Amino acid sequence: MSEHWSPLLFATVPLTLVTLLRPELVDLPQAWFGACAAWAVVAVVRRSDMEDHVFLYVAWLLAVAISLLDRESFTETAALQGRRLIGVVFGLAVFWKLFFGDFVTGVALWTYGALDDRFAPLMRLVGISPEETQRSFESVEHLAVGHLETLPIEVSTYTSLALVLVAVGALLLEALVAVAYSAPDGGRLERLRVPALGLFGVITYGLVPVLSFATLLALMGSVVARFERRRVVVLVLMVVAASVRSILV
Amino acid sequence: MPARRALISWLPVGVLVAFVAVQIFLMTTVSADPQSGSGFAMFSTVDILSTRRIVATGIVFDEPITFDIPDDLQEQAMRLRSQPTTARATQLARELAERQWDPVVEGAFARPTSVEVTVWGITAEGRTLSSRAMAAGAAP
């Protein structure tokens, strides 16, 4: 799930090493504009080799570069940029889930569960046994190659309800993150940002370990939280959850 | 100057939205996989790359055959699944038609007299999944 065009490492690793040797370079907006341009060009040219976290990363590099234009207000500007980007990304995630309609009915989760081993814990939680999952896998495979025209999803009432509850719960959590980060600083919603993002991350990345996205969101979330230690710890937890799950999968 | 500052300040969001717009364009024009690229539509729908399949069939030695996609055509096949179009399906059919296959007799190779490539996907209507042919191409 964490794919980007690997030759980009050859541009990024030397740049990282240079900044380790000369940390003052990190303060130069030009360095960030340059990194952003390199990733942006490759993201456009090799679009199909990139996953969505790369596009968010490009926007974030640009955000840091712009924030560095005025060093006095860097922390506040970078926090504002991070807030906006997280709000937009989660807003989009909610939009698509409502737009397609397959998610809120639980059908999308059932289908992923049939095809993707990483969803095995979720399948067990909603009352689908490994044997049933195997049968679902075979049915979906037949459907996917056109050997079946239709496949009615036949599950127990408990499973059906549980799938909808999980889906709606996940959707509400994403919506809460979108709203909390879109809302201005200083209000009640600000206090919900880190708990909502952290809970989303631990649950989602604890199930499907998208480590790259978890790390990027944790970094941006930490900037928005002005690196307040208690909040950063919560965000680091979602990276830990993704890492542990990556090892276990 | 404040207007210029505000404009620059919104640039990162603008870039992100531009990436999303490209993805929406590809989704509507070439049925691009909603989950890949820059749409931020992870886990939103059943029609994703991993539920799309390529079925390649043809005739060799007057026998019907289902072709396994060779390793060196896997990347091309992946792109076809990611953005299923008639042109890409036809191109893959041509590539398969130019190769020698031995469906019946070990060691007796021949080019197919015809190849059909179909990309199948699934859709959901309520609690029922359906299969649909997303793109197809043939050669020669």
CSV table of C-alpha atoms in Angstrom, one decimal:
chain,number,residue,atom,x,y,z
A,1,MET,CA,0.0,0.0,0.0
A,2,SER,CA,2.9,2.3,0.4
A,3,GLU,CA,4.2,2.8,-3.1
A,4,HIS,CA,6.2,5.5,-4.7
A,5,TRP,CA,8.7,5.5,-7.5
A,6,SER,CA,11.8,4.1,-5.8
A,7,PRO,CA,14.4,6.2,-7.7
A,8,LEU,CA,13.1,9.2,-5.7
A,9,LEU,CA,15.1,7.8,-2.9
A,10,PHE,CA,18.3,8.8,-4.8
A,11,ALA,CA,17.1,12.4,-4.6
A,12,THR,CA,15.7,12.3,-1.1
A,13,VAL,CA,18.4,10.4,0.8
A,14,PRO,CA,21.3,12.6,-0.2
A,15,LEU,CA,19.2,15.7,0.6
A,16,THR,CA,18.4,14.3,4.0
A,17,LEU,CA,22.1,13.5,4.6
A,18,VAL,CA,23.2,17.0,3.6
A,19,THR,CA,20.7,18.5,6.0
A,20,LEU,CA,22.1,16.3,8.8
A,21,LEU,CA,25.5,17.7,8.1
A,22,ARG,CA,24.4,21.2,7.7
A,23,PRO,CA,21.1,21.6,9.7
A,24,GLU,CA,20.8,25.3,8.8
A,25,LEU,CA,19.8,24.3,5.3
A,26,VAL,CA,16.5,23.0,6.7
A,27,ASP,CA,15.6,26.7,7.4
A,28,LEU,CA,15.9,27.6,3.8
A,29,PRO,CA,12.6,27.7,1.9
A,30,GLN,CA,14.5,27.0,-1.3
A,31,ALA,CA,15.5,23.5,-0.1
A,32,TRP,CA,11.8,22.7,0.5
A,33,PHE,CA,10.7,24.2,-2.7
A,34,GLY,CA,13.3,22.1,-4.5
A,35,ALA,CA,12.3,18.9,-2.8
A,36,CYS,CA,8.6,19.7,-3.5
A,37,ALA,CA,9.4,20.4,-7.2
A,38,ALA,CA,11.4,17.1,-7.5
A,39,TRP,CA,8.5,15.0,-6.0
A,40,ALA,CA,5.9,17.0,-7.9
A,41,VAL,CA,7.5,16.4,-11.3
A,42,VAL,CA,7.8,12.7,-10.6
A,43,ALA,CA,4.3,12.5,-9.1
A,44,VAL,CA,3.0,13.9,-12.4
A,45,VAL,CA,5.2,12.0,-14.8
A,46,ARG,CA,5.0,8.7,-13.0
A,47,ARG,CA,1.5,9.1,-11.7
A,48,SER,CA,0.5,5.5,-11.9
A,49,ASP,CA,3.5,4.5,-9.7
A,50,MET,CA,2.4,6.7,-6.9
A,51,GLU,CA,-0.1,6.2,-4.1
A,52,ASP,CA,-2.2,9.0,-2.6
A,53,HIS,CA,0.2,9.8,0.3
A,54,VAL,CA,2.8,11.0,-2.3
A,55,PHE,CA,0.4,13.7,-3.5
A,56,LEU,CA,-0.3,14.8,0.1
A,57,TYR,CA,3.4,14.8,0.7
A,58,VAL,CA,4.0,17.1,-2.3
A,59,ALA,CA,1.4,19.6,-0.9
A,60,TRP,CA,3.0,19.4,2.5
A,61,LEU,CA,6.5,20.1,1.2
A,62,LEU,CA,5.1,23.2,-0.5
A,63,ALA,CA,3.3,24.1,2.7
A,64,VAL,CA,6.5,24.0,4.7
A,65,ALA,CA,8.4,26.0,2.0
A,66,ILE,CA,5.7,28.7,2.1
A,67,SER,CA,5.7,28.7,5.9
A,68,LEU,CA,9.5,29.3,5.9
A,69,LEU,CA,9.1,32.5,3.8
A,70,ASP,CA,8.4,34.3,7.1
A,71,ARG,CA,10.4,32.6,9.8
A,72,GLU,CA,8.9,34.7,12.6
A,73,SER,CA,5.5,33.2,12.0
A,74,PHE,CA,6.7,29.7,10.8
A,75,THR,CA,5.1,27.7,13.6
A,76,GLU,CA,1.7,29.3,13.2
A,77,THR,CA,1.7,29.3,9.4
A,78,ALA,CA,2.8,25.6,9.2
A,79,ALA,CA,0.1,24.7,11.7
A,80,LEU,CA,-2.5,26.4,9.6
A,81,GLN,CA,-1.3,24.7,6.5
A,82,GLY,CA,-1.3,21.3,8.2
A,83,ARG,CA,-4.8,21.9,9.5
A,84,ARG,CA,-6.1,22.8,6.1
A,85,LEU,CA,-4.5,19.8,4.3
A,86,ILE,CA,-5.7,17.3,6.9
A,87,GLY,CA,-9.2,18.8,6.7
A,88,VAL,CA,-9.3,18.6,2.9
A,89,VAL,CA,-8.0,15.0,2.8
A,90,PHE,CA,-10.5,13.7,5.4
A,91,GLY,CA,-13.3,15.7,3.8
A,92,LEU,CA,-12.5,14.0,0.5
A,93,ALA,CA,-12.4,10.6,2.2
A,94,VAL,CA,-15.9,11.2,3.6
A,95,PHE,CA,-17.2,12.6,0.3
A,96,TRP,CA,-16.1,9.5,-1.7
A,97,LYS,CA,-17.6,7.1,0.9
A,98,LEU,CA,-20.9,8.8,0.7
A,99,PHE,CA,-20.7,9.3,-3.1
A,100,PHE,CA,-20.2,5.6,-4.0
A,101,GLY,CA,-22.6,4.3,-1.4
A,102,ASP,CA,-20.9,0.9,-1.2
A,103,PHE,CA,-19.2,1.7,2.1
A,104,VAL,CA,-22.1,2.8,4.3
A,105,THR,CA,-24.0,-0.4,3.5
A,106,GLY,CA,-21.0,-2.5,4.7
A,107,VAL,CA,-20.8,-4.1,1.2
A,108,ALA,CA,-17.4,-2.7,0.5
A,109,LEU,CA,-16.0,-3.9,3.9
A,110,TRP,CA,-17.4,-7.4,3.2
A,111,THR,CA,-15.8,-7.4,-0.2
A,112,TYR,CA,-12.4,-6.3,1.1
A,113,GLY,CA,-12.7,-8.9,3.8
A,114,ALA,CA,-13.3,-11.6,1.2
A,115,LEU,CA,-10.2,-10.7,-0.8
A,116,ASP,CA,-7.7,-9.2,1.6
A,117,ASP,CA,-6.2,-11.2,4.5
A,118,ARG,CA,-5.5,-8.0,6.4
A,119,PHE,CA,-9.2,-7.6,7.1
A,120,ALA,CA,-9.4,-11.0,8.9
A,121,PRO,CA,-9.6,-9.6,12.4
A,122,LEU,CA,-12.5,-7.3,11.3
A,123,MET,CA,-14.3,-10.3,9.7
A,124,ARG,CA,-14.0,-12.3,12.9
A,125,LEU,CA,-15.3,-9.2,14.8
A,126,VAL,CA,-18.5,-9.0,12.7
A,127,GLY,CA,-19.1,-12.8,13.0
A,128,ILE,CA,-17.7,-14.1,9.8
A,129,SER,CA,-15.7,-17.3,10.2
A,130,PRO,CA,-12.5,-18.0,8.3
A,131,GLU,CA,-14.4,-20.8,6.4
A,132,GLU,CA,-17.1,-18.3,5.4
A,133,THR,CA,-14.4,-15.9,4.3
A,134,GLN,CA,-12.8,-18.5,2.1
A,135,ARG,CA,-16.2,-19.3,0.5
A,136,SER,CA,-16.8,-15.6,0.0
A,137,PHE,CA,-13.3,-15.3,-1.6
A,138,GLU,CA,-14.1,-18.0,-4.1
A,139,SER,CA,-17.5,-16.5,-5.0
A,140,VAL,CA,-16.0,-13.0,-5.5
A,141,GLU,CA,-13.2,-14.5,-7.6
A,142,HIS,CA,-15.9,-16.2,-9.8
A,143,LEU,CA,-17.8,-12.9,-10.1
A,144,ALA,CA,-14.7,-10.9,-10.8
A,145,VAL,CA,-13.8,-12.9,-13.9
A,146,GLY,CA,-17.4,-12.8,-15.2
A,147,HIS,CA,-18.3,-16.5,-14.4
A,148,LEU,CA,-21.1,-15.2,-12.2
A,149,GLU,CA,-23.4,-12.4,-13.2
A,150,THR,CA,-24.6,-11.5,-9.7
A,151,LEU,CA,-23.6,-12.4,-6.1
A,152,PRO,CA,-26.1,-11.6,-3.4
A,153,ILE,CA,-24.4,-11.1,-0.1
A,154,GLU,CA,-26.0,-13.5,2.4
A,155,VAL,CA,-24.9,-12.9,6.0
A,156,SER,CA,-26.6,-13.2,9.4
A,157,THR,CA,-28.6,-10.2,10.8
A,158,TYR,CA,-25.8,-9.7,13.4
A,159,THR,CA,-23.1,-9.6,10.7
A,160,SER,CA,-25.1,-7.3,8.5
A,161,LEU,CA,-25.8,-4.9,11.4
A,162,ALA,CA,-22.2,-5.1,12.6
A,163,LEU,CA,-20.8,-4.3,9.1
A,164,VAL,CA,-23.0,-1.2,8.9
A,165,LEU,CA,-22.1,-0.1,12.4
A,166,VAL,CA,-18.4,-0.4,11.7
A,167,ALA,CA,-18.8,1.4,8.4
A,168,VAL,CA,-20.9,4.2,9.8
A,169,GLY,CA,-18.6,4.5,12.8
A,170,ALA,CA,-15.5,4.8,10.6
A,171,LEU,CA,-17.3,7.4,8.5
A,172,LEU,CA,-18.3,9.5,11.5
A,173,LEU,CA,-14.7,9.3,12.8
A,174,GLU,CA,-13.4,10.6,9.5
A,175,ALA,CA,-16.0,13.3,9.4
A,176,LEU,CA,-15.0,14.3,12.9
A,177,VAL,CA,-11.4,14.6,11.9
A,178,ALA,CA,-12.4,16.7,8.8
A,179,VAL,CA,-14.5,19.0,10.9
A,180,ALA,CA,-12.1,19.3,13.8
A,181,TYR,CA,-9.2,20.2,11.5
A,182,SER,CA,-11.3,22.5,9.3
A,183,ALA,CA,-12.6,24.5,12.3
A,184,PRO,CA,-10.5,27.5,13.4
A,185,ASP,CA,-8.1,27.4,16.4
A,186,GLY,CA,-9.5,28.3,19.8
A,187,GLY,CA,-12.8,26.5,19.7
A,188,ARG,CA,-14.1,23.3,21.3
A,189,LEU,CA,-13.4,21.4,18.1
A,190,GLU,CA,-9.7,22.1,18.4
A,191,ARG,CA,-9.5,19.8,21.5
A,192,LEU,CA,-11.0,17.0,19.5
A,193,ARG,CA,-8.4,17.1,16.8
A,194,VAL,CA,-5.7,14.8,18.2
A,195,PRO,CA,-8.1,12.3,19.9
A,196,ALA,CA,-10.0,12.0,16.7
A,197,LEU,CA,-7.0,11.6,14.4
A,198,GLY,CA,-5.2,9.3,16.9
A,199,LEU,CA,-8.3,7.1,17.3
A,200,PHE,CA,-8.8,7.0,13.6
A,201,GLY,CA,-5.1,6.1,13.1
A,202,VAL,CA,-4.9,3.4,15.7
A,203,ILE,CA,-8.1,1.7,14.5
A,204,THR,CA,-7.5,2.0,10.8
A,205,TYR,CA,-3.7,1.5,10.6
A,206,GLY,CA,-3.9,-1.1,13.3
A,207,LEU,CA,-6.1,-3.1,10.8
A,208,VAL,CA,-4.6,-2.0,7.5
A,209,PRO,CA,-1.1,-0.8,8.1
A,210,VAL,CA,-0.5,2.1,5.7
A,211,LEU,CA,2.7,3.2,7.4
A,212,SER,CA,3.6,6.0,5.0
A,213,PHE,CA,0.2,7.7,5.4
A,214,ALA,CA,0.2,7.1,9.2
A,215,THR,CA,3.7,8.7,9.5
A,216,LEU,CA,2.8,11.7,7.3
A,217,LEU,CA,-0.5,12.3,9.2
A,218,ALA,CA,1.3,12.0,12.5
A,219,LEU,CA,3.9,14.5,11.4
A,220,MET,CA,1.3,17.0,10.1
A,221,GLY,CA,-0.8,16.5,13.2
A,222,SER,CA,2.2,17.2,15.4
A,223,VAL,CA,2.9,20.4,13.6
A,224,VAL,CA,-0.8,21.5,14.0
A,225,ALA,CA,-0.5,20.6,17.7
A,226,ARG,CA,2.6,22.8,17.9
A,227,PHE,CA,4.6,19.7,19.0
A,228,GLU,CA,2.9,19.7,22.4
A,229,ARG,CA,4.3,16.5,24.0
A,230,ARG,CA,1.0,14.8,25.2
A,231,ARG,CA,-0.6,15.3,21.8
A,232,VAL,CA,2.5,14.1,19.9
A,233,VAL,CA,2.5,10.9,22.0
A,234,VAL,CA,-1.0,10.1,20.9
A,235,LEU,CA,-0.1,10.6,17.2
A,236,VAL,CA,3.0,8.5,17.5
A,237,LEU,CA,0.8,5.7,18.8
A,238,MET,CA,-0.9,5.5,15.4
A,239,VAL,CA,2.5,5.1,13.7
A,240,VAL,CA,3.4,2.4,16.3
A,241,ALA,CA,0.1,0.7,15.6
A,242,ALA,CA,0.8,0.7,11.8
A,243,SER,CA,4.4,-0.5,12.4
A,244,VAL,CA,3.3,-3.4,14.7
A,245,ARG,CA,0.6,-4.4,12.3
A,246,SER,CA,3.0,-4.2,9.3
A,247,ILE,CA,5.3,-6.7,11.1
A,248,LEU,CA,2.4,-9.0,12.0
A,249,VAL,CA,0.8,-9.1,8.5
B,1,MET,CA,-0.1,42.6,-0.8
B,2,PRO,CA,-2.4,40.9,1.7
B,3,ALA,CA,-4.3,39.4,-1.3
B,4,ARG,CA,-1.1,38.1,-2.7
B,5,ARG,CA,-0.1,36.6,0.7
B,6,ALA,CA,-3.5,34.9,1.0
B,7,LEU,CA,-3.2,33.5,-2.5
B,8,ILE,CA,0.2,32.0,-1.7
B,9,SER,CA,-1.1,30.7,1.6
B,10,TRP,CA,-3.8,28.7,-0.2
B,11,LEU,CA,-1.3,27.3,-2.8
B,12,PRO,CA,-0.7,23.9,-1.0
B,13,VAL,CA,-4.5,23.3,-0.8
B,14,GLY,CA,-4.8,24.4,-4.4
B,15,VAL,CA,-2.1,21.9,-5.5
B,16,LEU,CA,-3.8,19.1,-3.6
B,17,VAL,CA,-7.2,20.0,-5.2
B,18,ALA,CA,-5.6,20.1,-8.6
B,19,PHE,CA,-4.2,16.5,-8.1
B,20,VAL,CA,-7.7,15.4,-7.0
B,21,ALA,CA,-9.3,17.1,-10.1
B,22,VAL,CA,-6.9,15.1,-12.3
B,23,GLN,CA,-8.0,11.9,-10.5
B,24,ILE,CA,-11.7,12.7,-10.9
B,25,PHE,CA,-11.1,13.4,-14.6
B,26,LEU,CA,-9.4,10.0,-15.0
B,27,MET,CA,-12.1,8.2,-13.1
B,28,THR,CA,-14.8,9.7,-15.3
B,29,THR,CA,-13.0,9.3,-18.7
B,30,VAL,CA,-11.0,6.0,-18.4
B,31,SER,CA,-12.6,4.4,-15.3
B,32,ALA,CA,-9.4,4.9,-13.3
B,33,ASP,CA,-9.2,2.9,-10.1
B,34,PRO,CA,-10.6,5.3,-7.5
B,35,GLN,CA,-8.3,3.9,-4.8
B,36,SER,CA,-5.0,4.6,-6.6
B,37,GLY,CA,-3.7,8.0,-7.6
B,38,SER,CA,-4.7,11.2,-6.0
B,39,GLY,CA,-8.3,10.9,-5.2
B,40,PHE,CA,-8.1,10.0,-1.5
B,41,ALA,CA,-10.9,7.5,-2.0
B,42,MET,CA,-9.4,4.6,-0.1
B,43,PHE,CA,-11.8,1.8,0.9
B,44,SER,CA,-14.8,3.8,-0.6
B,45,THR,CA,-16.1,1.3,-3.2
B,46,VAL,CA,-16.0,-2.3,-4.4
B,47,ASP,CA,-14.7,-1.2,-7.8
B,48,ILE,CA,-11.0,-1.1,-7.1
B,49,LEU,CA,-7.9,-2.5,-8.7
B,50,SER,CA,-7.9,-5.7,-6.6
B,51,THR,CA,-11.4,-6.5,-7.7
B,52,ARG,CA,-10.7,-6.0,-11.4
B,53,ARG,CA,-9.6,-9.0,-13.5
B,54,ILE,CA,-8.3,-9.5,-17.0
B,55,VAL,CA,-9.6,-12.5,-18.9
B,56,ALA,CA,-7.7,-13.3,-22.1
B,57,THR,CA,-9.0,-16.0,-24.4
B,58,GLY,CA,-8.3,-17.1,-27.9
B,59,ILE,CA,-8.0,-19.9,-30.5
B,60,VAL,CA,-4.7,-21.8,-31.0
B,61,PHE,CA,-4.6,-25.0,-33.2
B,62,ASP,CA,-8.4,-24.5,-33.5
B,63,GLU,CA,-8.7,-25.0,-29.7
B,64,PRO,CA,-10.1,-22.4,-27.3
B,65,ILE,CA,-7.6,-21.4,-24.8
B,66,THR,CA,-7.4,-19.0,-21.8
B,67,PHE,CA,-4.1,-17.3,-21.7
B,68,ASP,CA,-2.0,-16.6,-18.6
B,69,ILE,CA,-0.5,-13.2,-18.8
B,70,PRO,CA,3.3,-13.6,-19.2
B,71,ASP,CA,5.5,-12.0,-16.6
B,72,ASP,CA,6.9,-9.4,-19.0
B,73,LEU,CA,3.3,-8.2,-19.8
B,74,GLN,CA,2.3,-8.0,-16.1
B,75,GLU,CA,3.0,-4.3,-15.8
B,76,GLN,CA,1.0,-3.6,-19.0
B,77,ALA,CA,-1.8,-5.7,-17.6
B,78,MET,CA,-1.7,-3.8,-14.3
B,79,ARG,CA,-2.0,-0.5,-16.2
B,80,LEU,CA,-5.0,-1.9,-18.1
B,81,ARG,CA,-6.7,-2.9,-14.8
B,82,SER,CA,-5.9,0.5,-13.4
B,83,GLN,CA,-7.3,2.3,-16.4
B,84,PRO,CA,-9.4,-0.1,-18.5
B,85,THR,CA,-9.8,1.3,-22.1
B,86,THR,CA,-10.5,-0.4,-25.4
B,87,ALA,CA,-7.1,0.9,-26.7
B,88,ARG,CA,-5.2,-0.7,-23.9
B,89,ALA,CA,-7.2,-4.0,-24.1
B,90,THR,CA,-6.6,-4.1,-27.8
B,91,GLN,CA,-2.8,-3.5,-27.3
B,92,LEU,CA,-2.6,-6.3,-24.8
B,93,ALA,CA,-4.5,-8.6,-27.2
B,94,ARG,CA,-2.1,-7.8,-30.0
B,95,GLU,CA,0.9,-8.5,-27.7
B,96,LEU,CA,-0.6,-11.9,-26.8
B,97,ALA,CA,-1.5,-12.6,-30.5
B,98,GLU,CA,2.2,-12.1,-31.5
B,99,ARG,CA,3.4,-14.9,-29.2
B,100,GLN,CA,3.6,-18.6,-29.7
B,101,TRP,CA,1.5,-20.8,-27.5
B,102,ASP,CA,1.3,-24.6,-27.0
B,103,PRO,CA,-2.2,-25.4,-25.6
B,104,VAL,CA,-2.5,-29.0,-26.8
B,105,VAL,CA,0.7,-30.7,-27.7
B,106,GLU,CA,3.9,-30.1,-25.6
B,107,GLY,CA,6.5,-28.5,-27.8
B,108,ALA,CA,4.1,-27.7,-30.7
B,109,PHE,CA,3.8,-23.9,-30.6
B,110,ALA,CA,1.6,-21.7,-32.8
B,111,ARG,CA,0.3,-18.1,-32.9
B,112,PRO,CA,-3.3,-17.7,-31.9
B,113,THR,CA,-5.7,-17.1,-34.8
B,114,SER,CA,-7.6,-14.7,-32.5
B,115,VAL,CA,-7.3,-13.2,-29.0
B,116,GLU,CA,-9.9,-11.4,-26.9
B,117,VAL,CA,-9.0,-9.5,-23.8
B,118,THR,CA,-11.7,-8.4,-21.4
B,119,VAL,CA,-11.4,-6.4,-18.2
B,120,TRP,CA,-14.0,-7.4,-15.7
B,121,GLY,CA,-15.0,-5.3,-12.7
B,122,ILE,CA,-17.6,-5.5,-10.0
B,123,THR,CA,-20.3,-3.1,-8.9
B,124,ALA,CA,-22.7,-3.1,-5.9
B,125,GLU,CA,-26.4,-2.5,-6.0
B,126,GLY,CA,-27.8,-2.7,-2.5
B,127,ARG,CA,-26.5,-5.9,-1.0
B,128,THR,CA,-25.9,-7.6,-4.4
B,129,LEU,CA,-22.6,-7.5,-6.3
B,130,SER,CA,-22.6,-7.7,-10.1
B,131,SER,CA,-19.9,-8.3,-12.6
B,132,ARG,CA,-19.5,-6.0,-15.6
B,133,ALA,CA,-17.2,-5.9,-18.6
B,134,MET,CA,-15.3,-2.6,-18.3
B,135,ALA,CA,-13.3,-2.8,-21.5
B,136,ALA,CA,-12.5,-5.3,-24.2
B,137,GLY,CA,-10.2,-5.5,-27.2
B,138,ALA,CA,-9.4,-8.1,-29.8
B,139,ALA,CA,-6.6,-9.1,-32.2
B,140,PRO,CA,-5.9,-9.6,-35.0
